CSV table of C-alpha atoms and ligand atoms in Angstrom, one decimal:
chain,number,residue,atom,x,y,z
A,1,UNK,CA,-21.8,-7.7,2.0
A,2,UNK,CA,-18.8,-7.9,-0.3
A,3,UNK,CA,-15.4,-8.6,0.5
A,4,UNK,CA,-12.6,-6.1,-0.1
A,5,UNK,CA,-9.1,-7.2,0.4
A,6,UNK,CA,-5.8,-5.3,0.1
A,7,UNK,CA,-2.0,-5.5,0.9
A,8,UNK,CA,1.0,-3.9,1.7
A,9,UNK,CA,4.5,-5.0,1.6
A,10,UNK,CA,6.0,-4.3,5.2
A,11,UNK,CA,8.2,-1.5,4.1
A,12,UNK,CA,8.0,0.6,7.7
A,13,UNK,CA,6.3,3.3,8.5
A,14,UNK,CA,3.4,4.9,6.7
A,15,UNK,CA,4.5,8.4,4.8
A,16,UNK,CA,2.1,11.3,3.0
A,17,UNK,CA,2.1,9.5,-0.7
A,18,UNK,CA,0.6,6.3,1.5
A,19,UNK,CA,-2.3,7.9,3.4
A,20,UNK,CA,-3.7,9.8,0.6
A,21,UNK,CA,-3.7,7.0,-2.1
A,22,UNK,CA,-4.1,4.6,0.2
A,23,UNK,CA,-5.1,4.8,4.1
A,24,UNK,CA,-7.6,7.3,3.3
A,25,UNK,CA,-9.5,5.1,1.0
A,26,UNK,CA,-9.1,1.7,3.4
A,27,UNK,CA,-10.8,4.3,5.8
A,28,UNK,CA,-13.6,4.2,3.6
A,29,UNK,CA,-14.4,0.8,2.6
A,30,UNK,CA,-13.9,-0.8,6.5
A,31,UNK,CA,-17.7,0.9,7.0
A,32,UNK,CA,-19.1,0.0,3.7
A,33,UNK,CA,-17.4,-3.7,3.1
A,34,UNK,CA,-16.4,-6.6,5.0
A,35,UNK,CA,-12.8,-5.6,4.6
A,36,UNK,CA,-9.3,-7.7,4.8
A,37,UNK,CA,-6.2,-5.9,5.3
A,38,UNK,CA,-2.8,-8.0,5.3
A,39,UNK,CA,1.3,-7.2,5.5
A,40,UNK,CA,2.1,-9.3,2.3
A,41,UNK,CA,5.5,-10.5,4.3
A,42,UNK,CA,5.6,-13.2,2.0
A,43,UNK,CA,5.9,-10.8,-0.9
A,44,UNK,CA,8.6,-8.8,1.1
A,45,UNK,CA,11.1,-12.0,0.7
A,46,UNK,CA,10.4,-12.0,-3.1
A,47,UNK,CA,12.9,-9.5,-3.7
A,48,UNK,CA,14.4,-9.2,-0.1
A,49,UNK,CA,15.6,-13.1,0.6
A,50,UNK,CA,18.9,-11.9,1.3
A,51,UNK,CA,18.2,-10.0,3.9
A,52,UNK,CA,15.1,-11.3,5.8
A,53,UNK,CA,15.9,-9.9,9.5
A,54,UNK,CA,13.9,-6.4,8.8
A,55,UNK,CA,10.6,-8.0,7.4
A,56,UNK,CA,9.1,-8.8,11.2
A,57,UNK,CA,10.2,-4.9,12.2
A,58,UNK,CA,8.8,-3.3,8.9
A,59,UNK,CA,5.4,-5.1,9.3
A,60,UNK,CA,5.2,-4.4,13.0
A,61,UNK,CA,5.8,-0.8,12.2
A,62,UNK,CA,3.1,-0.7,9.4
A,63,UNK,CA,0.6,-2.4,11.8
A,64,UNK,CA,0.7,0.6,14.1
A,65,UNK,CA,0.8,2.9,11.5
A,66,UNK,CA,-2.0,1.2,10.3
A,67,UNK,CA,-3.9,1.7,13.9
A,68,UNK,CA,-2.8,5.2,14.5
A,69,UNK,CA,-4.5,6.3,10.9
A,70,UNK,CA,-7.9,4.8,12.3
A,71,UNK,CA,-7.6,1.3,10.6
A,72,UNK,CA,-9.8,-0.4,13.2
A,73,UNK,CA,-9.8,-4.2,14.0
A,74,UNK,CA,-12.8,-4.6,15.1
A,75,UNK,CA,-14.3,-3.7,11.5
A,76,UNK,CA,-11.1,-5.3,9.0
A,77,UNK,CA,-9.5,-8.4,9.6
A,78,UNK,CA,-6.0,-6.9,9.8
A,79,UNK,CA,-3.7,-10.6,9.5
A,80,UNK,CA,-0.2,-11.6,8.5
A,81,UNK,CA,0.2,-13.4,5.6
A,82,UNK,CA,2.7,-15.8,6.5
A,83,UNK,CA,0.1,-16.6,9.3
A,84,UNK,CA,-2.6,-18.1,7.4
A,85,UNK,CA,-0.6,-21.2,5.6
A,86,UNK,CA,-3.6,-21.9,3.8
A,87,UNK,CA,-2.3,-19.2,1.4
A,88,UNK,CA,1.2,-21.3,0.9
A,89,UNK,CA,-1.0,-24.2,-0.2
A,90,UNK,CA,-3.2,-22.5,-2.4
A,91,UNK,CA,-0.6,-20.6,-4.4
A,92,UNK,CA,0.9,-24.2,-4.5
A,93,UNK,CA,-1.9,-25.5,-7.1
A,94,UNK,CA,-1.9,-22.4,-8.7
A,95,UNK,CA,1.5,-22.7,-9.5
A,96,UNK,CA,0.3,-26.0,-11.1
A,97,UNK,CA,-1.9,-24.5,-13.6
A,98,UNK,CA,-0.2,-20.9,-14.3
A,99,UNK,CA,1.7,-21.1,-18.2
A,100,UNK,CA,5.2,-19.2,-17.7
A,101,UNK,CA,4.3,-17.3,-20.8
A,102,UNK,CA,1.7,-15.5,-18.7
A,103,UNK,CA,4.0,-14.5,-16.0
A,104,UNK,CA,7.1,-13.8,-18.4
A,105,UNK,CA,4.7,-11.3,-20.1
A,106,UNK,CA,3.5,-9.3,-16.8
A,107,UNK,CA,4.8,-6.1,-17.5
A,108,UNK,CA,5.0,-5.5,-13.8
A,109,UNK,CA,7.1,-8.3,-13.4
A,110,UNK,CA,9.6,-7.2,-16.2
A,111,UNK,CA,10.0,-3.5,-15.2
A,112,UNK,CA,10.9,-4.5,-11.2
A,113,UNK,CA,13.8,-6.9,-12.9
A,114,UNK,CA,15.2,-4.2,-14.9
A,115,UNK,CA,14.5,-1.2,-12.1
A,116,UNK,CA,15.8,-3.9,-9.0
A,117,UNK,CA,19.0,-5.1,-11.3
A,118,UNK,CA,21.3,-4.8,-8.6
A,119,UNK,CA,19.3,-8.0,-7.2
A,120,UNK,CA,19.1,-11.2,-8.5
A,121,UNK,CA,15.7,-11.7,-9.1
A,122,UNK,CA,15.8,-14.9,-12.0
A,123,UNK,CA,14.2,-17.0,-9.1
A,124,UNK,CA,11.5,-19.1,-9.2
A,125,UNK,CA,9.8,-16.7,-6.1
A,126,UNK,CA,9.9,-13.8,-8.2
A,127,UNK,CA,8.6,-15.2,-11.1
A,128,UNK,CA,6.0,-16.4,-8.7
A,129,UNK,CA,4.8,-13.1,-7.3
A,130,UNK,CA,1.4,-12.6,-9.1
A,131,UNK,CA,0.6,-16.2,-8.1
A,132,UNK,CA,0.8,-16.0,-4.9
A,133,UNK,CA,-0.8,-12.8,-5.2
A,134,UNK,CA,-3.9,-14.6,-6.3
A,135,UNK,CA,-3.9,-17.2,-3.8
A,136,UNK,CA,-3.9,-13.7,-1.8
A,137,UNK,CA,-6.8,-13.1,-2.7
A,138,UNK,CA,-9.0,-16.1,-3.4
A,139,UNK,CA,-8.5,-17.7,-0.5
A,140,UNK,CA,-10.8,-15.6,1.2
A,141,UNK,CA,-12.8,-15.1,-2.0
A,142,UNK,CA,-11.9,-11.6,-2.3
A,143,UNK,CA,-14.7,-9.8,-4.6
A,144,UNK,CA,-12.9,-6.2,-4.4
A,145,UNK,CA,-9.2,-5.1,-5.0
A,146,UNK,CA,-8.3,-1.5,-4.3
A,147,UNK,CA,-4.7,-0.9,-6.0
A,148,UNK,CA,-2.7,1.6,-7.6
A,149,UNK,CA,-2.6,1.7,-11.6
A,150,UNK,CA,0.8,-0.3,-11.1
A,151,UNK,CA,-0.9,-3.5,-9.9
A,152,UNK,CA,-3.6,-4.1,-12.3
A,153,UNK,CA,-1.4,-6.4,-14.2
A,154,UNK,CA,-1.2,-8.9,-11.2
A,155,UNK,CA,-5.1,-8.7,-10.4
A,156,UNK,CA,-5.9,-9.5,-14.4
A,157,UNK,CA,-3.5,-12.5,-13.6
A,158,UNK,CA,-5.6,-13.2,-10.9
A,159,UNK,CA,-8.5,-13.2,-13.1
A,160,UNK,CA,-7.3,-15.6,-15.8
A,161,UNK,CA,-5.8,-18.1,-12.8
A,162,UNK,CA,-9.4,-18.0,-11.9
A,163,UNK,CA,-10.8,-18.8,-14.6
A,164,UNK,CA,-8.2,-21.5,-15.5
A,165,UNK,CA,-9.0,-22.8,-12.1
A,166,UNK,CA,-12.8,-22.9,-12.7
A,167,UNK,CA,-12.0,-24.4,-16.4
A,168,UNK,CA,-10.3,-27.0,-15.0
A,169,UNK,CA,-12.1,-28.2,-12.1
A,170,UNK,CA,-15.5,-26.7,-12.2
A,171,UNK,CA,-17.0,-23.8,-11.2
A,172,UNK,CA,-16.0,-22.0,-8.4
A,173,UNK,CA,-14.0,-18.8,-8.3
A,174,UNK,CA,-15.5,-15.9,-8.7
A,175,UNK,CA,-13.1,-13.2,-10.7
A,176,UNK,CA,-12.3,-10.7,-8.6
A,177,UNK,CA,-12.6,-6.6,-9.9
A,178,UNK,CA,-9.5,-3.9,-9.1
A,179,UNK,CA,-10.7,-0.8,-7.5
A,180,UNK,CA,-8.8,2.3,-8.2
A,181,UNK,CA,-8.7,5.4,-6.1
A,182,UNK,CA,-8.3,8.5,-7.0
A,183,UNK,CA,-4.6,9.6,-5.8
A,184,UNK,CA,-3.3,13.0,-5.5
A,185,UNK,CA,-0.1,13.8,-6.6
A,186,UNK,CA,2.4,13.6,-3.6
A,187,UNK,CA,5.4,15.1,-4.2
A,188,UNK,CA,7.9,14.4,-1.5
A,189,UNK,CA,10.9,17.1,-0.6
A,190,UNK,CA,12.4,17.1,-3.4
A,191,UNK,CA,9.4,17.7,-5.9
A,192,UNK,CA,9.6,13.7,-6.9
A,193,UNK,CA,7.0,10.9,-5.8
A,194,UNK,CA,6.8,10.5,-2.4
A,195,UNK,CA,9.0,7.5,-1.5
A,196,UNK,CA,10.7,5.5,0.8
A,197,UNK,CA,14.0,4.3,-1.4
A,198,UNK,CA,14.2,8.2,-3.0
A,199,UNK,CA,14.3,9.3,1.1
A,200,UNK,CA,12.1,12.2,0.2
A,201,UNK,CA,9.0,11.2,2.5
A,202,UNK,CA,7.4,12.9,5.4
A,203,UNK,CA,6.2,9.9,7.7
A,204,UNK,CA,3.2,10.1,9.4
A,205,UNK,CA,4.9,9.9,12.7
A,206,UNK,CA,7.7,12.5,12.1
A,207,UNK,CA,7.7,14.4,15.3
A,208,UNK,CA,6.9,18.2,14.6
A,209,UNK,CA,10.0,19.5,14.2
A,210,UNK,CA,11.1,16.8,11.8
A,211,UNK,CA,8.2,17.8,9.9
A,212,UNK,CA,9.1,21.3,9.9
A,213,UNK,CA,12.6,20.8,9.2
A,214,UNK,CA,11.7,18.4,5.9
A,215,UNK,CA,9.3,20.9,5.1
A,216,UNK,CA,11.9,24.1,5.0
A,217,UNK,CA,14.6,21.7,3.2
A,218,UNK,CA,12.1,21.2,0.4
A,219,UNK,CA,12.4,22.1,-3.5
A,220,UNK,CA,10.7,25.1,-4.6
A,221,UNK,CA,10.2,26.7,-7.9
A,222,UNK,CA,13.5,27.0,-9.3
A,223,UNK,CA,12.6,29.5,-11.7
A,224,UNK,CA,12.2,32.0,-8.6
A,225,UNK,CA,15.6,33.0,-7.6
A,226,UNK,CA,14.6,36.2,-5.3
A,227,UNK,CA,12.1,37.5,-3.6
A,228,UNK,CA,10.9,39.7,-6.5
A,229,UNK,CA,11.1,36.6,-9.2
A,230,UNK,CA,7.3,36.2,-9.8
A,231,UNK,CA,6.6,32.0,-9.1
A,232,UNK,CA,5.3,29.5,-11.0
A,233,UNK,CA,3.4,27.5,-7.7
A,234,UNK,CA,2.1,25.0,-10.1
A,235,UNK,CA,5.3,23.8,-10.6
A,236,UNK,CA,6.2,24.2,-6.9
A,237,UNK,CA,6.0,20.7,-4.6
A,238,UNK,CA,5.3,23.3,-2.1
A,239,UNK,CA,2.3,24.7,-3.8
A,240,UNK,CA,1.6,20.9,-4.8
A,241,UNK,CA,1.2,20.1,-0.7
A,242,UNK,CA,-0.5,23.2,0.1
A,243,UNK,CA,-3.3,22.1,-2.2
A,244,UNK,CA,-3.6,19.1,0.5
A,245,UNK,CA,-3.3,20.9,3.7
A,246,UNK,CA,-4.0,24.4,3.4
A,247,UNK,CA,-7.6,24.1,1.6
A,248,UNK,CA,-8.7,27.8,3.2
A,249,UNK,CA,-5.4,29.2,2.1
A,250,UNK,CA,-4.2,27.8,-1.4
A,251,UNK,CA,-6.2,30.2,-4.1
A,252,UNK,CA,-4.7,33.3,-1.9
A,253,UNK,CA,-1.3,31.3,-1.7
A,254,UNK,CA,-1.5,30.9,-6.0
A,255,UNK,CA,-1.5,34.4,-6.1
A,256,UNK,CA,1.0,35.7,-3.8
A,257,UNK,CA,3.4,33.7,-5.2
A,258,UNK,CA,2.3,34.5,-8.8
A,259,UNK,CA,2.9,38.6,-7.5
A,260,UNK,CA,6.2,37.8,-5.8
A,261,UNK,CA,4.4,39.0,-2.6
A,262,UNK,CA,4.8,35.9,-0.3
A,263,UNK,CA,8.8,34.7,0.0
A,264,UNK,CA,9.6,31.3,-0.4
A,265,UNK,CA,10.6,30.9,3.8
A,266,UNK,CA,7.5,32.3,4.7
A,267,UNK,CA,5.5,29.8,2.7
A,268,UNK,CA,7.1,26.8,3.4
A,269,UNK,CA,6.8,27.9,7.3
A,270,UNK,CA,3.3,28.0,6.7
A,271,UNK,CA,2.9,25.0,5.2
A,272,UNK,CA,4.9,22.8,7.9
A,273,UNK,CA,2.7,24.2,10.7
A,274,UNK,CA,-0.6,23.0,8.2
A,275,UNK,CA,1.2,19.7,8.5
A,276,UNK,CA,2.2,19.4,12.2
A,277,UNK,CA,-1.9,20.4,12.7
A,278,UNK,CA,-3.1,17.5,9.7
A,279,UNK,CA,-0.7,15.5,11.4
A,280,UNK,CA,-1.6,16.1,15.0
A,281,UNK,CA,-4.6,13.5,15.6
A,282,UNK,CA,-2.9,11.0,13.8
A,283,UNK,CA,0.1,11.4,16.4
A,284,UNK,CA,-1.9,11.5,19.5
A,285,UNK,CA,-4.2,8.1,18.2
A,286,UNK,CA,-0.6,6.8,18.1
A,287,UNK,CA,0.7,7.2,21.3
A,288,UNK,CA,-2.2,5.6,23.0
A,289,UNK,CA,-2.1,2.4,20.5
A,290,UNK,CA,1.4,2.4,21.8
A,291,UNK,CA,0.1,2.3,25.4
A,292,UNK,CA,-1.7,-0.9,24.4
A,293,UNK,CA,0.3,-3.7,26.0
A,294,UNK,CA,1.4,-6.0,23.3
A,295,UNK,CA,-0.9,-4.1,20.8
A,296,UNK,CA,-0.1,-5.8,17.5
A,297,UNK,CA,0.1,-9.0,18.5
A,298,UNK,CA,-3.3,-9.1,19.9
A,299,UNK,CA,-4.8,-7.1,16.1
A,300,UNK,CA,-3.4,-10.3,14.2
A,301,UNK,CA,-4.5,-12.5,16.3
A,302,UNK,CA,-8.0,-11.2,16.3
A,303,UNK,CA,-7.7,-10.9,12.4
A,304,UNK,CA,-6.3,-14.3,12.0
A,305,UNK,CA,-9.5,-15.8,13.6
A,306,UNK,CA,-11.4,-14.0,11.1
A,307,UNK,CA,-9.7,-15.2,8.2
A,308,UNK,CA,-8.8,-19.1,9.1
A,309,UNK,CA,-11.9,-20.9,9.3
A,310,UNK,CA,-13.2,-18.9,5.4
A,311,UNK,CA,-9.3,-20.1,4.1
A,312,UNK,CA,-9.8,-23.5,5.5
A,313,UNK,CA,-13.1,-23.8,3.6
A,314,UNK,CA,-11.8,-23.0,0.7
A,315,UNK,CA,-8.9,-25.0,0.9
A,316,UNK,CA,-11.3,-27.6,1.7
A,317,UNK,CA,-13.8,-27.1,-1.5
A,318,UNK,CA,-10.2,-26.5,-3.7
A,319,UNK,CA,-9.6,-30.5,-2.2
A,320,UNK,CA,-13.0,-31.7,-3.4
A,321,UNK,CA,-13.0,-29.7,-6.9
A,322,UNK,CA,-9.4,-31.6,-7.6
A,323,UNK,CA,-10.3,-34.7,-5.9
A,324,UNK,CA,-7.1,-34.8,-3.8
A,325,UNK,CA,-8.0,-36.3,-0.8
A,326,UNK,CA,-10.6,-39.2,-1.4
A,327,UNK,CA,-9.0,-41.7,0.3
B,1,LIG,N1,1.6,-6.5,-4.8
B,1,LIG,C1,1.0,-5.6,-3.9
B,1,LIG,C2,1.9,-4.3,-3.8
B,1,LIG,O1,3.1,-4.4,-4.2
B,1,LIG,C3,0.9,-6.2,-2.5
B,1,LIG,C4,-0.1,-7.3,-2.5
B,1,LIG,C5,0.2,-8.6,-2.2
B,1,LIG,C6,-1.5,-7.2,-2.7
B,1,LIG,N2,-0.9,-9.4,-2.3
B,1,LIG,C7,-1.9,-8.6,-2.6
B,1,LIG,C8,-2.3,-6.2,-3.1
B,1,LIG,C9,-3.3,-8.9,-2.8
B,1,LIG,C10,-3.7,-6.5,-3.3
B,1,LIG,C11,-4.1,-7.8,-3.1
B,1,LIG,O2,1.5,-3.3,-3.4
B,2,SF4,FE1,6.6,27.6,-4.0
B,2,SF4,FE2,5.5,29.0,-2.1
B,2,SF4,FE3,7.9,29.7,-3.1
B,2,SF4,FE4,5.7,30.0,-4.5
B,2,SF4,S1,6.2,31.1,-2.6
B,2,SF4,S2,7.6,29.1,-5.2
B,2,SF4,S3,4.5,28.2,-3.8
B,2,SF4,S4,7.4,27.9,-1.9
């Protein structure tokens, strides 16, 4: 069986944009692949040193998040990255053999300086980030890497350390491949990407009437100024989350709007009750993870015990290929 392995930056809790580029997918792969799912906390301090004290919080949050969506434990290892030290060493002798030129040019690396440049971020651990990245993923010999379009940059650096590595000391790495999954858009309240740092997300464990109130302060067409304004839904983030959610409803929705025979209240009413119902399961799954006594430390344990003795190999054959520890 192949391995698969992804992570998340503990950022809190799970919103819309998440589940459907993301969750939804992991869903997936836990039956088909041996699967690997870790908070990349390590990651987190790359551009948050300053201020450390959330990190635990955020991946604790993410973890039951995680759960609740129907991420189950018993089929992913679901670990901590700062857990498995092996990774620390790893990304060590990868540091050894990875030119600066290849991690100046990352262009992932050079739009996050100029996007974060209230930060300082001319450190060594930022410059760092894809190499620990690979570690990431080699030390459990990860085969498959489902990403968004935004991180194929960091698995091709991945690729070339692997090779390197294999140049270098023989044989041994395979090069892992990106998977990419088809996202719909997710337009959050105010008709851009859902996000956390533009505060326009719907979280997955928004109570109902914090859905419905983010769903009634949402952008609509702004071409439709009253009720007899024929709309435009395809330009409506409305219309945009009614495609999601109101799959029996959205062709007849497209044309109400288009006739001016549907008012923009009404629509968004409708839409917020298809999201407290989508949302429902997810909400009640929660609740009884929460009822779990000492829930998430028990799910990293469980995946730590899956992942240390494969990293310790590996660390282990990385020793013999280099010919560190003969004596
Ligand atoms: N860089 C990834 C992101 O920002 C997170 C991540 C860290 C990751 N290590 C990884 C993703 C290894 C896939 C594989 O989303
Ligand atoms: Fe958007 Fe619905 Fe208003 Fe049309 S009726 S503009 S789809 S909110």
């Amino acid at each position: 069986m192949k391995r698969v392995l992804t992570g998340y930056r503990p950022t809190g809790r799970l919103h819309l944009g998440h589940y459907h580029g993301n969750i939804e997918h992991m869903l997936k792969l836990q039956n088909e692949y041996e699967c690997f799912f870790f908070i990349a906390d390590w990651h987190a301090l790359t551009t948050d040193y300053e201020n450390p004290e959330n990190i635990a919080e955020y991946t604790r949050e993410m973890i039951i998040d995680w759960l609740a969506a129907g991420i189950d434990p018993d089929k992913a290892a679901i670990y901590r990255q700062s857990d498995v030290r092996e990774v620390s060493e790893l990304a060590l002798y990868f540091g050894m053999i990875s030119p600066l030129g290849w991690l100046e040019r990352n262009p992932t690396y050079k739009e996050q300086l100029r996007e974060l440049k209230e930060r300082h971020l001319q450190t060594y651990g930022f410059l760092g980030y894809p190499v620990l990245q690979a570690a990431d993923i080699l030390i459990v010999k990860g085969e498959i890497v489902p990403v968004g379009e935004d991180q194929l940059p960091h698995l091709e650096l991945t690729r070339e350390i692997a090779r390197r590595f294999n140049f270098l000391y023989g044989e041994y790495f395979k090069e892992p491949q990106a998977l990419l999954s088809e996202t719909p858009r997710v337009p959050g309240i105010d008709g851009r990407k859902m996000s956390k740092s533009y505060g326009n997300a719907i979280f997955l464990s928004d109570a109902p009437d914090v859905i419905r109130n983010k769903v009634s302060a949402m952008f609509t067409d702004p071409r439709r100024i009253y009720l007899k304004d024929p709309g435009h839904p395809e330009e409506c983030p409305v219309f945009a989350l009614h495609k999601l959610y109101s799959a029996k409803r959205f062709n007849e929705i497209e044309k109400l709007c288009k006739n001016a025979e549907i008012g923009c209240t009404d629509c968004k009413k409708e839409l917020g009750e298809r999201l407290v119902e989508f949302l429902q399961p997810f909400q009640k799954k929660r609740e009884e993870v929460l009822s779990r006594e000492n829930v998430v430390s028990k799910v990293l344990k469980s995946g730590l015990e899956k992942v240390i003795p494969i990293a310790r190999e590996v660390i282990s054959d990385v020793h013999d290929l280099m010919g560190l520890k003969k004596i």
